[in-house]
CSV table of N, CA and C in Angstrom, one decimal:
chain,number,residue,atom,x,y,z
A,704,UNK,N,103.8,99.0,92.5
A,704,UNK,CA,104.6,99.1,93.7
A,704,UNK,C,105.9,98.4,93.5
A,705,UNK,N,107.0,99.0,93.9
A,705,UNK,CA,108.3,98.4,93.7
A,705,UNK,C,108.7,97.3,94.6
A,706,UNK,N,108.0,97.2,95.7
A,706,UNK,CA,108.4,96.1,96.7
A,706,UNK,C,108.0,94.7,96.1
A,707,UNK,N,108.8,93.8,96.5
A,707,UNK,CA,108.5,92.4,96.2
A,707,UNK,C,107.4,91.9,97.1
A,708,UNK,N,106.7,90.8,96.6
A,708,UNK,CA,105.6,90.2,97.4
A,708,UNK,C,106.1,89.8,98.8
A,709,UNK,N,107.3,89.4,99.0
A,709,UNK,CA,107.8,89.0,100.3
A,709,UNK,C,107.9,90.2,101.3
A,710,UNK,N,108.0,91.4,100.8
A,710,UNK,CA,108.1,92.6,101.6
A,710,UNK,C,106.8,93.3,101.9
A,711,UNK,N,105.7,92.8,101.3
A,711,UNK,CA,104.4,93.4,101.5
A,711,UNK,C,103.4,92.5,102.2
A,712,UNK,N,102.4,93.1,102.7
A,712,UNK,CA,101.3,92.3,103.3
A,712,UNK,C,100.0,92.9,102.7
A,713,UNK,N,99.0,92.1,102.8
A,713,UNK,CA,97.6,92.5,102.5
A,713,UNK,C,96.9,92.8,103.8
A,714,UNK,N,96.1,93.9,103.8
A,714,UNK,CA,95.3,94.2,104.9
A,714,UNK,C,93.9,94.4,104.5
A,715,UNK,N,93.0,93.6,105.0
A,715,UNK,CA,91.6,93.8,104.7
A,715,UNK,C,91.0,94.6,105.9
A,716,UNK,N,90.3,95.7,105.5
A,716,UNK,CA,89.7,96.6,106.5
A,716,UNK,C,88.2,96.6,106.3
A,717,UNK,N,87.5,96.2,107.3
A,717,UNK,CA,86.0,96.3,107.3
A,717,UNK,C,85.7,97.7,107.9
A,718,UNK,N,84.9,98.4,107.1
A,718,UNK,CA,84.4,99.7,107.5
A,718,UNK,C,82.9,99.5,107.7
A,719,UNK,N,82.5,99.2,108.9
A,719,UNK,CA,81.1,98.9,109.1
A,719,UNK,C,80.3,100.1,109.3
A,720,UNK,N,79.1,100.1,108.6
A,720,UNK,CA,78.2,101.3,108.7
A,720,UNK,C,77.7,101.6,110.1
A,721,UNK,N,77.7,102.8,110.4
A,721,UNK,CA,77.0,103.3,111.7
A,721,UNK,C,75.6,103.8,111.2
A,722,UNK,N,74.6,102.9,111.4
A,722,UNK,CA,73.3,103.2,110.9
A,722,UNK,C,72.6,104.4,111.7
A,723,UNK,N,73.2,104.9,112.7
A,723,UNK,CA,72.7,106.1,113.3
A,723,UNK,C,72.9,107.4,112.5
A,724,UNK,N,73.8,107.3,111.5
A,724,UNK,CA,74.1,108.4,110.6
A,724,UNK,C,73.6,108.1,109.2
A,725,UNK,N,72.9,109.0,108.6
A,725,UNK,CA,72.5,108.8,107.2
A,725,UNK,C,73.6,109.2,106.3
A,726,UNK,N,73.5,108.9,105.0
A,726,UNK,CA,74.5,109.1,104.0
A,726,UNK,C,75.1,110.5,104.0
A,727,UNK,N,74.2,111.5,104.1
A,727,UNK,CA,74.7,112.9,104.1
A,727,UNK,C,75.6,113.2,105.3
A,728,UNK,N,75.2,112.7,106.5
A,728,UNK,CA,76.0,112.9,107.7
A,728,UNK,C,77.3,112.2,107.5
A,729,UNK,N,77.3,111.0,107.0
A,729,UNK,CA,78.6,110.2,106.8
A,729,UNK,C,79.5,111.0,105.9
A,730,UNK,N,79.0,111.4,104.7
A,730,UNK,CA,79.8,112.1,103.7
A,730,UNK,C,80.4,113.4,104.3
A,731,UNK,N,79.6,114.1,105.1
A,731,UNK,CA,80.1,115.3,105.8
A,731,UNK,C,81.2,115.0,106.7
A,732,UNK,N,81.0,114.0,107.5
A,732,UNK,CA,82.1,113.7,108.5
A,732,UNK,C,83.4,113.2,107.8
A,733,UNK,N,83.2,112.4,106.7
A,733,UNK,CA,84.4,112.0,106.0
A,733,UNK,C,85.1,113.2,105.3
A,734,UNK,N,84.4,114.1,104.8
A,734,UNK,CA,85.0,115.3,104.2
A,734,UNK,C,85.7,116.1,105.2
A,735,UNK,N,85.0,116.3,106.4
A,735,UNK,CA,85.6,117.1,107.4
A,735,UNK,C,86.9,116.5,108.0
A,736,UNK,N,87.0,115.2,108.0
A,736,UNK,CA,88.2,114.5,108.5
A,736,UNK,C,89.3,114.3,107.4
A,737,UNK,N,89.0,114.8,106.2
A,737,UNK,CA,90.0,114.7,105.1
A,737,UNK,C,90.2,113.2,104.6
A,738,UNK,N,89.2,112.4,104.9
A,738,UNK,CA,89.2,111.0,104.5
A,738,UNK,C,89.7,110.7,103.1
A,739,UNK,N,89.1,111.4,102.1
A,739,UNK,CA,89.3,111.1,100.7
A,739,UNK,C,90.7,111.5,100.3
A,740,UNK,N,91.4,112.4,101.0
A,740,UNK,CA,92.8,112.7,100.7
A,740,UNK,C,93.8,111.9,101.5
A,741,UNK,N,93.4,111.5,102.7
A,741,UNK,CA,94.3,110.9,103.7
A,741,UNK,C,94.4,109.4,103.6
A,742,UNK,N,93.3,108.7,103.2
A,742,UNK,CA,93.2,107.3,103.2
A,742,UNK,C,93.1,106.7,101.9
A,743,UNK,N,93.9,105.7,101.5
A,743,UNK,CA,95.0,105.2,102.3
A,743,UNK,C,96.2,106.2,102.1
A,744,UNK,N,97.1,106.1,103.0
A,744,UNK,CA,98.3,107.0,102.9
A,744,UNK,C,99.2,106.7,101.7
A,745,UNK,N,100.0,107.7,101.3
A,745,UNK,CA,100.9,107.4,100.2
A,745,UNK,C,101.7,106.1,100.4
A,746,UNK,N,102.0,105.4,99.3
A,746,UNK,CA,102.8,104.2,99.4
A,746,UNK,C,102.0,103.0,99.7
A,747,UNK,N,100.6,103.1,99.8
A,747,UNK,CA,99.7,102.0,100.1
A,747,UNK,C,98.8,101.8,98.9
A,748,UNK,N,98.7,100.6,98.3
A,748,UNK,CA,97.9,100.4,97.1
A,748,UNK,C,96.6,99.8,97.5
A,749,UNK,N,95.5,100.3,96.9
A,749,UNK,CA,94.2,99.8,97.0
A,749,UNK,C,94.1,98.6,96.0
A,750,UNK,N,93.9,97.4,96.6
A,750,UNK,CA,93.7,96.2,95.8
A,750,UNK,C,92.2,96.1,95.4
A,751,UNK,N,91.3,96.3,96.3
A,751,UNK,CA,89.9,96.3,96.1
A,751,UNK,C,89.2,97.2,97.1
A,752,UNK,N,88.0,97.7,96.7
A,752,UNK,CA,87.2,98.5,97.6
A,752,UNK,C,85.7,98.2,97.2
A,753,UNK,N,85.1,97.5,98.1
A,753,UNK,CA,83.7,97.0,97.8
A,753,UNK,C,82.7,97.5,98.8
A,754,UNK,N,81.5,97.9,98.3
A,754,UNK,CA,80.4,98.2,99.2
A,754,UNK,C,79.5,97.0,99.3
A,755,UNK,N,79.3,96.6,100.5
A,755,UNK,CA,78.4,95.4,100.8
A,755,UNK,C,77.1,96.0,101.5
A,756,UNK,N,76.0,96.0,100.8
A,756,UNK,CA,74.8,96.6,101.3
A,756,UNK,C,74.4,96.0,102.7
A,757,UNK,N,74.1,96.9,103.6
A,757,UNK,CA,73.7,96.5,104.9
A,757,UNK,C,74.9,96.2,105.8
A,758,UNK,N,76.1,96.2,105.3
A,758,UNK,CA,77.3,95.9,106.1
A,758,UNK,C,78.2,97.1,106.2
A,759,UNK,N,78.6,97.6,105.0
A,759,UNK,CA,79.5,98.7,105.0
A,759,UNK,C,80.5,98.5,103.8
A,760,UNK,N,81.7,98.8,104.0
A,760,UNK,CA,82.7,98.8,102.9
A,760,UNK,C,83.8,97.8,103.3
A,761,UNK,N,84.3,97.1,102.3
A,761,UNK,CA,85.4,96.2,102.6
A,761,UNK,C,86.6,96.6,101.7
A,762,UNK,N,87.7,97.0,102.3
A,762,UNK,CA,88.8,97.5,101.6
A,762,UNK,C,90.0,96.6,101.8
A,763,UNK,N,90.6,96.2,100.7
A,763,UNK,CA,91.9,95.4,100.7
A,763,UNK,C,93.0,96.2,100.2
A,764,UNK,N,94.0,96.4,101.1
A,764,UNK,CA,95.2,97.2,100.8
A,764,UNK,C,96.4,96.3,100.6
A,765,UNK,N,97.4,96.7,99.8
A,765,UNK,CA,98.7,96.0,99.8
A,765,UNK,C,99.7,97.1,100.2
A,766,UNK,N,100.5,96.7,101.2
A,766,UNK,CA,101.4,97.7,101.8
A,766,UNK,C,102.7,97.1,102.3
A,767,UNK,N,103.8,97.9,102.3
A,767,UNK,CA,104.9,97.4,103.0
A,767,UNK,C,104.6,97.3,104.5
A,768,UNK,N,105.2,96.3,105.2
A,768,UNK,CA,104.9,96.2,106.6
A,768,UNK,C,105.3,97.5,107.4
A,769,UNK,N,106.2,98.2,106.9
A,769,UNK,CA,106.6,99.5,107.6
A,769,UNK,C,105.5,100.5,107.5
A,770,UNK,N,104.5,100.4,106.7
A,770,UNK,CA,103.4,101.3,106.6
A,770,UNK,C,102.2,101.0,107.5
A,771,UNK,N,102.2,99.8,108.1
A,771,UNK,CA,101.1,99.4,108.9
A,771,UNK,C,100.7,100.4,110.0
A,772,UNK,N,101.6,100.9,110.7
A,772,UNK,CA,101.3,101.9,111.7
A,772,UNK,C,100.6,103.1,111.1
A,773,UNK,N,101.1,103.6,110.0
A,773,UNK,CA,100.6,104.8,109.3
A,773,UNK,C,99.1,104.5,108.9
A,774,UNK,N,98.9,103.4,108.4
A,774,UNK,CA,97.5,103.0,108.0
A,774,UNK,C,96.6,103.0,109.3
A,775,UNK,N,97.1,102.5,110.3
A,775,UNK,CA,96.3,102.5,111.6
A,775,UNK,C,96.0,103.9,112.1
A,776,UNK,N,97.0,104.8,112.0
A,776,UNK,CA,96.8,106.1,112.5
A,776,UNK,C,95.8,106.8,111.6
A,777,UNK,N,95.8,106.6,110.3
A,777,UNK,CA,94.8,107.3,109.4
A,777,UNK,C,93.4,106.7,109.6
A,778,UNK,N,93.3,105.5,109.9
A,778,UNK,CA,92.0,104.9,110.3
A,778,UNK,C,91.5,105.6,111.6
A,779,UNK,N,92.3,105.7,112.6
A,779,UNK,CA,91.9,106.3,113.8
A,779,UNK,C,91.6,107.8,113.6
A,780,UNK,N,92.4,108.5,112.8
A,780,UNK,CA,92.2,109.9,112.6
A,780,UNK,C,90.9,110.2,111.8
A,781,UNK,N,90.7,109.4,110.7
A,781,UNK,CA,89.6,109.9,109.8
A,781,UNK,C,88.4,108.9,109.7
A,782,UNK,N,88.5,107.7,110.1
A,782,UNK,CA,87.4,106.8,110.0
A,782,UNK,C,86.6,106.6,111.3
A,783,UNK,N,87.3,106.7,112.4
A,783,UNK,CA,86.6,106.5,113.7
A,783,UNK,C,85.6,107.7,113.8
A,784,UNK,N,84.4,107.3,114.3
A,784,UNK,CA,83.3,108.3,114.4
A,784,UNK,C,82.4,108.2,113.2
A,785,UNK,N,82.9,107.6,112.2
A,785,UNK,CA,82.0,107.4,111.0
A,785,UNK,C,81.8,105.9,110.8
A,786,UNK,N,82.8,105.1,110.9
A,786,UNK,CA,82.8,103.6,110.7
A,786,UNK,C,83.3,103.0,112.0
A,787,UNK,N,82.8,101.7,112.2
A,787,UNK,CA,83.4,100.8,113.1
A,787,UNK,C,84.4,100.0,112.3
A,788,UNK,N,85.7,100.0,112.7
A,788,UNK,CA,86.7,99.4,111.9
A,788,UNK,C,87.2,98.1,112.4
A,789,UNK,N,87.5,97.1,111.5
A,789,UNK,CA,88.1,95.9,111.9
A,789,UNK,C,89.2,95.7,110.8
A,790,UNK,N,90.4,95.2,111.2
A,790,UNK,CA,91.5,95.0,110.3
A,790,UNK,C,92.0,93.6,110.4
A,791,UNK,N,92.3,93.0,109.3
A,791,UNK,CA,92.8,91.6,109.2
A,791,UNK,C,94.0,91.5,108.3
A,792,UNK,N,95.2,91.4,108.8
A,792,UNK,CA,96.4,91.3,108.0
A,792,UNK,C,96.4,89.9,107.4
A,793,UNK,N,96.9,89.8,106.2
A,793,UNK,CA,96.9,88.6,105.4
A,793,UNK,C,98.1,88.6,104.5
A,794,UNK,N,98.3,87.5,103.7
A,794,UNK,CA,99.3,87.5,102.7
A,794,UNK,C,98.8,86.7,101.5
A,795,UNK,N,99.5,86.9,100.4
A,795,UNK,CA,99.1,86.3,99.1
A,795,UNK,C,99.4,84.8,99.2
A,796,UNK,N,98.3,84.0,99.2
A,796,UNK,CA,98.5,82.5,99.3
A,796,UNK,C,98.8,81.8,98.0
A,797,UNK,N,98.7,82.5,96.9
A,797,UNK,CA,98.9,81.8,95.6
A,797,UNK,C,100.2,81.2,95.5
A,798,UNK,N,101.3,81.9,95.8
A,798,UNK,CA,102.7,81.2,95.7
A,798,UNK,C,102.8,80.0,96.6
A,799,UNK,N,102.2,80.1,97.8
A,799,UNK,CA,102.3,79.0,98.8
A,799,UNK,C,101.5,77.8,98.2
A,800,UNK,N,100.3,78.1,97.7
A,800,UNK,CA,99.5,77.1,97.1
A,800,UNK,C,100.2,76.3,96.0
A,801,UNK,N,100.9,77.1,95.2
A,801,UNK,CA,101.6,76.5,94.1
A,801,UNK,C,102.7,75.6,94.6
A,802,UNK,N,103.4,76.0,95.6
A,802,UNK,CA,104.5,75.2,96.2
A,802,UNK,C,103.9,73.9,96.8
A,803,UNK,N,102.8,74.0,97.5
A,803,UNK,CA,102.1,72.8,98.0
A,803,UNK,C,101.6,71.9,96.9
A,804,UNK,N,101.0,72.4,95.9
A,804,UNK,CA,100.5,71.7,94.8
A,804,UNK,C,101.6,70.9,94.1
A,805,UNK,N,102.8,71.5,93.9
A,805,UNK,CA,103.9,70.9,93.3
A,805,UNK,C,104.5,69.8,94.2
A,806,UNK,N,104.6,70.1,95.5
A,806,UNK,CA,105.1,69.1,96.5
A,806,UNK,C,104.2,67.8,96.5
A,807,UNK,N,102.8,68.0,96.5
A,807,UNK,CA,101.9,66.9,96.5
A,807,UNK,C,102.0,66.2,95.2
A,808,UNK,N,102.1,66.9,94.1
A,808,UNK,CA,102.3,66.2,92.8
A,808,UNK,C,103.5,65.3,92.7
A,809,UNK,N,104.5,65.6,93.5
A,809,UNK,CA,105.7,64.8,93.6
A,809,UNK,C,105.6,63.7,94.7
A,810,UNK,N,104.4,63.6,95.3
A,810,UNK,CA,104.3,62.5,96.3
A,810,UNK,C,104.4,62.9,97.7
A,811,UNK,N,104.6,64.2,98.0
A,811,UNK,CA,104.7,64.7,99.4
A,811,UNK,C,103.4,65.1,99.9
A,812,UNK,N,103.4,65.6,101.1
A,812,UNK,CA,102.2,66.1,101.8
A,812,UNK,C,102.0,67.6,101.5
């Protein structure tokens, strides 16, 4: 992605399983909604996509802030009715940690 880290955010999306649907029903609904082609939308990078047994799927995306609404619409359009969704915006803490570590090394807080 061409954007710098300061122009992007991380978004962790919890796709909680709806245990009233079996796997075949879930796959049919996702296919009918165009999930596999629509999510995530173009310009959004998949950082990780993990299946947690008994919970669902945990997806971490990296995206420009300007794409946040588009990601939301795609979740509403193609995930609702299949998953219960929760979204948590975040940022890369590594550069912040390094600045704090250096400041503390120099005697600061």
